[in-house]
PDB file of C-alpha atoms in Angstrom:
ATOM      1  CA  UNK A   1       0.000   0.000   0.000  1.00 70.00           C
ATOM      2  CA  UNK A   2       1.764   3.017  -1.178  1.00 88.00           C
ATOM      3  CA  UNK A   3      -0.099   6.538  -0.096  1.00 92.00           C
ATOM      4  CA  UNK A   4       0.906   9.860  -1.903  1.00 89.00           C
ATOM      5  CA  UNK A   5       1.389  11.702   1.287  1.00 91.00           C
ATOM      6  CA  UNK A   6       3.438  14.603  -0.721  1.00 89.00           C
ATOM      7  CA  UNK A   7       0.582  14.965  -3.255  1.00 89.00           C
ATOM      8  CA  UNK A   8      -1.476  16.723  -0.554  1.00 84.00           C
ATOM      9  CA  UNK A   9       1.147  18.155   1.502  1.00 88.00           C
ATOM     10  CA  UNK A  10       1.771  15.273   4.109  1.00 92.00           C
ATOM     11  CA  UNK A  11      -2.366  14.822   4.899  1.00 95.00           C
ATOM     12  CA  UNK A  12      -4.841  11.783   3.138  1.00 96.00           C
ATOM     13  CA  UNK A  13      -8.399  12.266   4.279  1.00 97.00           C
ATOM     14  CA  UNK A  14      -9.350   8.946   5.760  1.00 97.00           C
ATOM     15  CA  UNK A  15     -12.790   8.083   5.581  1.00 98.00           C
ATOM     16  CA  UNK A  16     -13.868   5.579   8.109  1.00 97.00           C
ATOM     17  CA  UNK A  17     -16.747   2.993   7.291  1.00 96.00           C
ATOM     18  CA  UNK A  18     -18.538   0.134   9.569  1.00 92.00           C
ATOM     19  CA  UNK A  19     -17.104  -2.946   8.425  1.00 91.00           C
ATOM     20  CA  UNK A  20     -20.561  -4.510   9.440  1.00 84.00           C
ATOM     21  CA  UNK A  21     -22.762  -2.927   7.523  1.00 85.00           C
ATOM     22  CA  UNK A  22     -20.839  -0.455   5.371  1.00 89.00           C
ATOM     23  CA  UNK A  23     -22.267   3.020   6.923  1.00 91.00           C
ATOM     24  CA  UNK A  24     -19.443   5.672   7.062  1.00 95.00           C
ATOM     25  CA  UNK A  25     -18.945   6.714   9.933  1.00 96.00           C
ATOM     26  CA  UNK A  26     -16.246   9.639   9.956  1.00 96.00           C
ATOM     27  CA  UNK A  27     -13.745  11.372   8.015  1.00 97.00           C
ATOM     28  CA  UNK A  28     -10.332  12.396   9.166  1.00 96.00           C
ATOM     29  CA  UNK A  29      -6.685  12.616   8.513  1.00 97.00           C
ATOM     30  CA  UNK A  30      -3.492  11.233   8.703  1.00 96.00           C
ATOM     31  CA  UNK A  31       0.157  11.326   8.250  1.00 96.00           C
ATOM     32  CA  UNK A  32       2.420   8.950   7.632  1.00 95.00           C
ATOM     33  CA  UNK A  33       3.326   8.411  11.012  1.00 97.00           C
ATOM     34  CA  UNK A  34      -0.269   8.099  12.011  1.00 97.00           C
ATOM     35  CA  UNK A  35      -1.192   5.419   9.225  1.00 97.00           C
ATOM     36  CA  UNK A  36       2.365   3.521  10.405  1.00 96.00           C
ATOM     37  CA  UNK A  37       0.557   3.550  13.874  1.00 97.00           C
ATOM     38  CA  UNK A  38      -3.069   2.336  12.577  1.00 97.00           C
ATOM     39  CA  UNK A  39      -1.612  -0.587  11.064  1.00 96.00           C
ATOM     40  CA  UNK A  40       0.766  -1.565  14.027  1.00 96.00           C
ATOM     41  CA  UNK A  41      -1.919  -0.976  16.635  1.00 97.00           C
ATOM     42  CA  UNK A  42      -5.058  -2.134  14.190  1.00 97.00           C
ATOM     43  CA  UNK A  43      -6.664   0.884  16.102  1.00 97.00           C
ATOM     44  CA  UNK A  44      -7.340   4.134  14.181  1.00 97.00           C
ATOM     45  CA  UNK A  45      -5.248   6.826  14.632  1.00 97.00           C
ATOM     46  CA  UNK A  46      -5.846  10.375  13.334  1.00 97.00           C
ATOM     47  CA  UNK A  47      -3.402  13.017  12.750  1.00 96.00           C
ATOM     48  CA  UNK A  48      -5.448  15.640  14.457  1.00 93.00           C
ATOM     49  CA  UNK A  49      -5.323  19.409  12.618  1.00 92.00           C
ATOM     50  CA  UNK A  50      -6.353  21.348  15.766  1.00 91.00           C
ATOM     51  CA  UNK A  51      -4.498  19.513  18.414  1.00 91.00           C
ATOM     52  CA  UNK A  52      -1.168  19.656  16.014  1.00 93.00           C
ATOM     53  CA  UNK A  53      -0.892  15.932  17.269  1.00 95.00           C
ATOM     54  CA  UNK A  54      -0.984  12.377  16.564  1.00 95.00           C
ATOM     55  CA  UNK A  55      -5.090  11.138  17.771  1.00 94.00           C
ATOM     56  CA  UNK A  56      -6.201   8.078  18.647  1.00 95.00           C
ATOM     57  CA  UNK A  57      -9.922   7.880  18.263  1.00 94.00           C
ATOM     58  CA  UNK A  58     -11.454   6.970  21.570  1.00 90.00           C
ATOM     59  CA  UNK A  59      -8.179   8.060  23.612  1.00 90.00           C
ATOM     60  CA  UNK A  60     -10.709   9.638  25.751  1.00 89.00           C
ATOM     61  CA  UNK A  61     -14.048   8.397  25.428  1.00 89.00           C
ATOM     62  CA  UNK A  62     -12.931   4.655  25.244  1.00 89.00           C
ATOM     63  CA  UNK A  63     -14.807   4.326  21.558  1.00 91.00           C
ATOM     64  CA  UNK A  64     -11.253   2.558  19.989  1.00 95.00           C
ATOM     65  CA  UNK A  65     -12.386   1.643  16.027  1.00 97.00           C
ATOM     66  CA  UNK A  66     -10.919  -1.326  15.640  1.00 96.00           C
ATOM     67  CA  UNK A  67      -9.403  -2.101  11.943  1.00 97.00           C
ATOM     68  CA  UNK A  68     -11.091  -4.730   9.884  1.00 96.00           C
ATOM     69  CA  UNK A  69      -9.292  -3.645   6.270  1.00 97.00           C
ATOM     70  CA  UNK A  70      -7.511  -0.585   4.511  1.00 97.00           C
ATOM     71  CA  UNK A  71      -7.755   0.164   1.285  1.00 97.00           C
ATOM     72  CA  UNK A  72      -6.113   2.843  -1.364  1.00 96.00           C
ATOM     73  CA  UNK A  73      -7.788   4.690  -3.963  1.00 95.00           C
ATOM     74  CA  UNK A  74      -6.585   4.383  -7.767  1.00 94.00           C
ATOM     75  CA  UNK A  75      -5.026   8.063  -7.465  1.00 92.00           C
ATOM     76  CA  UNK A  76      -3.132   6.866  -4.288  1.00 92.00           C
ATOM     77  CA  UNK A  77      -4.204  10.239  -2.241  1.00 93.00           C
ATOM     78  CA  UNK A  78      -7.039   8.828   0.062  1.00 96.00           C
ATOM     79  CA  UNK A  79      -7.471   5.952   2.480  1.00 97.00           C
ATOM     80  CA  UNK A  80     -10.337   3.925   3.287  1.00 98.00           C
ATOM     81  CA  UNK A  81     -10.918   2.253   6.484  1.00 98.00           C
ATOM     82  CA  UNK A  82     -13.432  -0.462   7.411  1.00 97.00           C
ATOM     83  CA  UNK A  83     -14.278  -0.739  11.038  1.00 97.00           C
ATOM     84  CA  UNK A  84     -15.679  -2.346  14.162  1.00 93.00           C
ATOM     85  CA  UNK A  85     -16.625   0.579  16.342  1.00 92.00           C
ATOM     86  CA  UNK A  86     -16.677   0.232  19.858  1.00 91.00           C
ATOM     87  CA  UNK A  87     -19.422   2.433  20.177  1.00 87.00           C
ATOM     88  CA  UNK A  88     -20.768   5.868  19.171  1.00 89.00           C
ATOM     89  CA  UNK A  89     -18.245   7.632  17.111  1.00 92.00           C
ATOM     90  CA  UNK A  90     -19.339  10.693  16.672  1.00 90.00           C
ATOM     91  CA  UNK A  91     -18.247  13.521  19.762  1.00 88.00           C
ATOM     92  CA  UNK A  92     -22.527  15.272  19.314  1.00 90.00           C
ATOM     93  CA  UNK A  93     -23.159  11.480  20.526  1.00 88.00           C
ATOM     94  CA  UNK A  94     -24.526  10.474  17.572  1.00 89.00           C
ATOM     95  CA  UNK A  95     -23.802   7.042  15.746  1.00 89.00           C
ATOM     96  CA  UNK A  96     -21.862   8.383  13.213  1.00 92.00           C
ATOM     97  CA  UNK A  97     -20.455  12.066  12.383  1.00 93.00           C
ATOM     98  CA  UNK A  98     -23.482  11.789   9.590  1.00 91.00           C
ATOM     99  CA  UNK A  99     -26.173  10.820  11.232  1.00 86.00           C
ATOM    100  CA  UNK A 100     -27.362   7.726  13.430  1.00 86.00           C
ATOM    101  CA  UNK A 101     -27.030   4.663  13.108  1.00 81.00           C
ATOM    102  CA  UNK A 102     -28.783   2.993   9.807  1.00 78.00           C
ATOM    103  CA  UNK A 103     -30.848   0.313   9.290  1.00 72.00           C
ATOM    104  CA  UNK A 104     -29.506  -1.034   6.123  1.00 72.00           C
ATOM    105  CA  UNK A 105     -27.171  -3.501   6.982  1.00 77.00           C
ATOM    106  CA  UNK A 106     -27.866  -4.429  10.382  1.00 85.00           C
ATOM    107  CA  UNK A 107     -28.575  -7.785   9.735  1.00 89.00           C
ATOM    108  CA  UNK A 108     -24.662  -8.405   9.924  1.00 87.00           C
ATOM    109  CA  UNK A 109     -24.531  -6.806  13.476  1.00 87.00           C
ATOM    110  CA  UNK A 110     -27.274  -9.399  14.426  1.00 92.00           C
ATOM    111  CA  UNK A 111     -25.304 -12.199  12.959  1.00 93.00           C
ATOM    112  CA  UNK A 112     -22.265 -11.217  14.695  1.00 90.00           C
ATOM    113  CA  UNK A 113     -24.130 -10.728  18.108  1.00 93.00           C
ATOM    114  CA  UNK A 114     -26.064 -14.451  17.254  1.00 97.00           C
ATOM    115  CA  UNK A 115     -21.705 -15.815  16.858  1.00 96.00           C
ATOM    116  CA  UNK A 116     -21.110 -14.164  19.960  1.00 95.00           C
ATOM    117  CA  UNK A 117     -23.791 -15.868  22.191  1.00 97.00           C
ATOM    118  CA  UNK A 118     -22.982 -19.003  20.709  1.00 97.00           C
ATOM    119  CA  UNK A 119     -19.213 -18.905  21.005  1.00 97.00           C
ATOM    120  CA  UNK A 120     -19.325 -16.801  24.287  1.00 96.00           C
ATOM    121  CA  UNK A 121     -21.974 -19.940  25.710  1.00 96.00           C
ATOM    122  CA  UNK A 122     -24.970 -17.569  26.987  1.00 95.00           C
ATOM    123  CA  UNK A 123     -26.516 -20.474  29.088  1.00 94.00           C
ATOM    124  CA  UNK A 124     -29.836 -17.618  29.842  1.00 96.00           C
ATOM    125  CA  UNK A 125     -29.589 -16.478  25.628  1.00 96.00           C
ATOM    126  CA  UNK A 126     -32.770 -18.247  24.136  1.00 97.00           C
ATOM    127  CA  UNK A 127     -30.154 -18.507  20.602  1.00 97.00           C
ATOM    128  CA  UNK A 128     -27.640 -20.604  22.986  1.00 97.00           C
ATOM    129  CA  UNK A 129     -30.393 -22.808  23.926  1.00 97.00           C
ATOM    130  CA  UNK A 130     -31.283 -23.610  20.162  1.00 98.00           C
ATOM    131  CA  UNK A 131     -27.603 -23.864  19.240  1.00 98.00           C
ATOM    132  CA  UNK A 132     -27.073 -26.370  21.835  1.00 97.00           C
ATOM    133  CA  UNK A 133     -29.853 -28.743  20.795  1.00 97.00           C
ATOM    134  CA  UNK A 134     -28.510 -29.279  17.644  1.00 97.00           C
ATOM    135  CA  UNK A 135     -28.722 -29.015  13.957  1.00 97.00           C
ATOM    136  CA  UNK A 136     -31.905 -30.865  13.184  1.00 98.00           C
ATOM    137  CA  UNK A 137     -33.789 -28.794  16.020  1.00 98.00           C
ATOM    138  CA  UNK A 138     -32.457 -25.390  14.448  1.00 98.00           C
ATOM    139  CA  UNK A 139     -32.683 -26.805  11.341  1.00 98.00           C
ATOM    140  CA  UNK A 140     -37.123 -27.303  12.292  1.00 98.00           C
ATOM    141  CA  UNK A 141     -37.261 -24.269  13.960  1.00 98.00           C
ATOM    142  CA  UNK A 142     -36.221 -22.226  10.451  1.00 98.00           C
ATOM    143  CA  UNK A 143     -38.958 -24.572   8.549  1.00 98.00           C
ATOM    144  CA  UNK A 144     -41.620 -23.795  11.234  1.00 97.00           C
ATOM    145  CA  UNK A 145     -40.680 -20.057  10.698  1.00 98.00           C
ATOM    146  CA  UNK A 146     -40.989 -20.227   7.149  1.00 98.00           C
ATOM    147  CA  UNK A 147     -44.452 -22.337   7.323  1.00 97.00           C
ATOM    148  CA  UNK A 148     -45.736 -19.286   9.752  1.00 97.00           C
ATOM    149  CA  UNK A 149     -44.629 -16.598   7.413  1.00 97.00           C
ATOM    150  CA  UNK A 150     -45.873 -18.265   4.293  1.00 97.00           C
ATOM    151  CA  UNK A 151     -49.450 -18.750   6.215  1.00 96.00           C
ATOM    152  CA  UNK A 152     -49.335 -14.908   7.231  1.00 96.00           C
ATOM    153  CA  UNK A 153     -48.498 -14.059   3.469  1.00 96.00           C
ATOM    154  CA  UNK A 154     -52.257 -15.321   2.800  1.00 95.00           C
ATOM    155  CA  UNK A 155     -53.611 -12.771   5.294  1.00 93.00           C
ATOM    156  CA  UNK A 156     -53.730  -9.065   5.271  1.00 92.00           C
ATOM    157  CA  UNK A 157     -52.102  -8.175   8.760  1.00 95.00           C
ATOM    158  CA  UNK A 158     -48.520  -6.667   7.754  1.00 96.00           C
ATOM    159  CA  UNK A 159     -47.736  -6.581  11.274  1.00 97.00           C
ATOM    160  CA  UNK A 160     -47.885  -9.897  11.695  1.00 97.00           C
ATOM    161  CA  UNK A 161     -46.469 -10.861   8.786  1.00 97.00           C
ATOM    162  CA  UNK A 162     -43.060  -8.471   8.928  1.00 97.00           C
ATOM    163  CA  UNK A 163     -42.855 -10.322  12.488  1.00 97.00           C
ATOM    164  CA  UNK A 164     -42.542 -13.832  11.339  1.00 97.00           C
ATOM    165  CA  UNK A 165     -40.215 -12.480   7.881  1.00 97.00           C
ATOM    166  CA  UNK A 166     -37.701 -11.167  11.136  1.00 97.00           C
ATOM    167  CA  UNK A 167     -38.504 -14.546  13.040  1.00 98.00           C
ATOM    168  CA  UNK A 168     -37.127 -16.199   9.693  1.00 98.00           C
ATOM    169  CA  UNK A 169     -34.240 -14.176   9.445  1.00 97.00           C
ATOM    170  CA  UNK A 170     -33.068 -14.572  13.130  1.00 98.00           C
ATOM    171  CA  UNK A 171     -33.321 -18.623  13.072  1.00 98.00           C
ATOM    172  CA  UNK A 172     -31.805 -18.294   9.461  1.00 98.00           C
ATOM    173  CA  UNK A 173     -28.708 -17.067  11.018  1.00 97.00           C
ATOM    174  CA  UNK A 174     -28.446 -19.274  13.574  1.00 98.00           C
ATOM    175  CA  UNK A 175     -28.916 -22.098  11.228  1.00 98.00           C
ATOM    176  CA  UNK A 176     -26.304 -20.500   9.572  1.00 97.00           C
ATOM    177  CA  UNK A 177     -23.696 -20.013  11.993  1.00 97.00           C
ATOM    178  CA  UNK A 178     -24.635 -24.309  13.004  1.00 97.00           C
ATOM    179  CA  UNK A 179     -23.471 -25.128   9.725  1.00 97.00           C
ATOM    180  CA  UNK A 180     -19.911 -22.535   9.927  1.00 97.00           C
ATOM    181  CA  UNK A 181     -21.543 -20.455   7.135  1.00 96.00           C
ATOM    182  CA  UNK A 182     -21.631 -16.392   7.151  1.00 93.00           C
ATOM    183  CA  UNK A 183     -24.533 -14.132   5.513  1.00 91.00           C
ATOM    184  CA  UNK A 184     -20.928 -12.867   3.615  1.00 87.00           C
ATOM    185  CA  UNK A 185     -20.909 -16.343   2.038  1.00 92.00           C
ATOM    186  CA  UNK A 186     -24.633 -16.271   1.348  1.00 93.00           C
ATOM    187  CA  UNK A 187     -25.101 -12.777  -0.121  1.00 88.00           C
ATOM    188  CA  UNK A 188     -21.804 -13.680  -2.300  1.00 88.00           C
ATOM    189  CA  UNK A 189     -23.604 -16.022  -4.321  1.00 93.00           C
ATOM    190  CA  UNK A 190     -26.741 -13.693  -4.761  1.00 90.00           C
ATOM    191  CA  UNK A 191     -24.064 -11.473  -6.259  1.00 84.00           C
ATOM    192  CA  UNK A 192     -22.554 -13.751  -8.468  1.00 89.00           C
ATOM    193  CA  UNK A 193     -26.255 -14.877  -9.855  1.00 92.00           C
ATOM    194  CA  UNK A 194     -27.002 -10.956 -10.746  1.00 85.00           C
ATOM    195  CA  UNK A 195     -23.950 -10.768 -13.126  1.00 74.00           C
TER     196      UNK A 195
END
């Protein structure tokens, strides 16, 4: 990864973007000694303009962003960061310096919080529970979902149907991470298929 740090006078902007589910998050800067530091640490670190420092983000508040990937644009000038966040990012309190937190993509937050109750064993977590009685019970609970949303497509109550579509989803997952596949692996194919 070679960055043009002369090109713009020793500052890349940096925009920062939730690994998860692709928001962005922040923009900010950095030298070179700052981007050395990001990838040594795999924490972001800014090269703050008004503090005429070297800034990790969350020095203070505790809200590290962990690094997930970097990438350079084709014109070698600008740096793009994918994420976990710890938390809020943004100093308002706000999810992100653009707004809150979004919608789209949040399916990959549940999946990752459905991994950690599993891995983590959450004896009182109802998905635990379902994990630990094995494939063939998750594997019925995702068919019972889909009979119950299929039976609420033939009625009008949209309430009641959108509830059993997220039922579906949520079991889907789990049946997912039973068989040691990620909605990554599943949304791949979907994109191969549109080509």
């Amino acid at each position: 990864m070679i960055i043009d740090f002369d090109k713009t006078n020793g500052l890349v902007p940096v925009i920062i973007q939730d690994d998860r589910t692709l928001q962005v998050l922040m923009l900010g800067y950095m030298n070179e000694e700052a981007f050395e530091k990001t990838k040594t640490e795999n924490v972001v670190t800014f090269f703050s303009r008004s503090k005429n420092r070297l800034w990790t983000k969350g020095e203070e508040s505790g809200n590290f962003l962990t690094v997930k990937s970097i990438s350079i644009d084709c014109d070698q000038d600008t740096i793009l960061i994918r994420v976990i966040p710890k938390n809020i990012v943004c100093h308002t309190g706000s999810f992100s310096c653009f707004g809150e937190k979004e919608t789209k993509g949040f399916l990959y937050e549940l999946e990752e919080k459905v991994g950690q109750r599993i891995d983590n064993k959450i004896t009182e977590s109802y998905t635990y529970s379902l994990y630990q009685r094995g494939i063939n019970k998750v594997a019925q609970k995702v068919g019972e979902e889909a009979v119950e949303l299929v039976i609420e497509a033939k009625d009008d109550n949209a309430d009641l149907f959108k509830n059993e579509a997220a039922d579906l989803l949520y079991h889907f997952l789990i049946l997912l991470k039973a068989k040691n596949f990620s909605l990554n692996e599943i949304e791949a194919i979907l994109l191969d298929r549109n080509k």
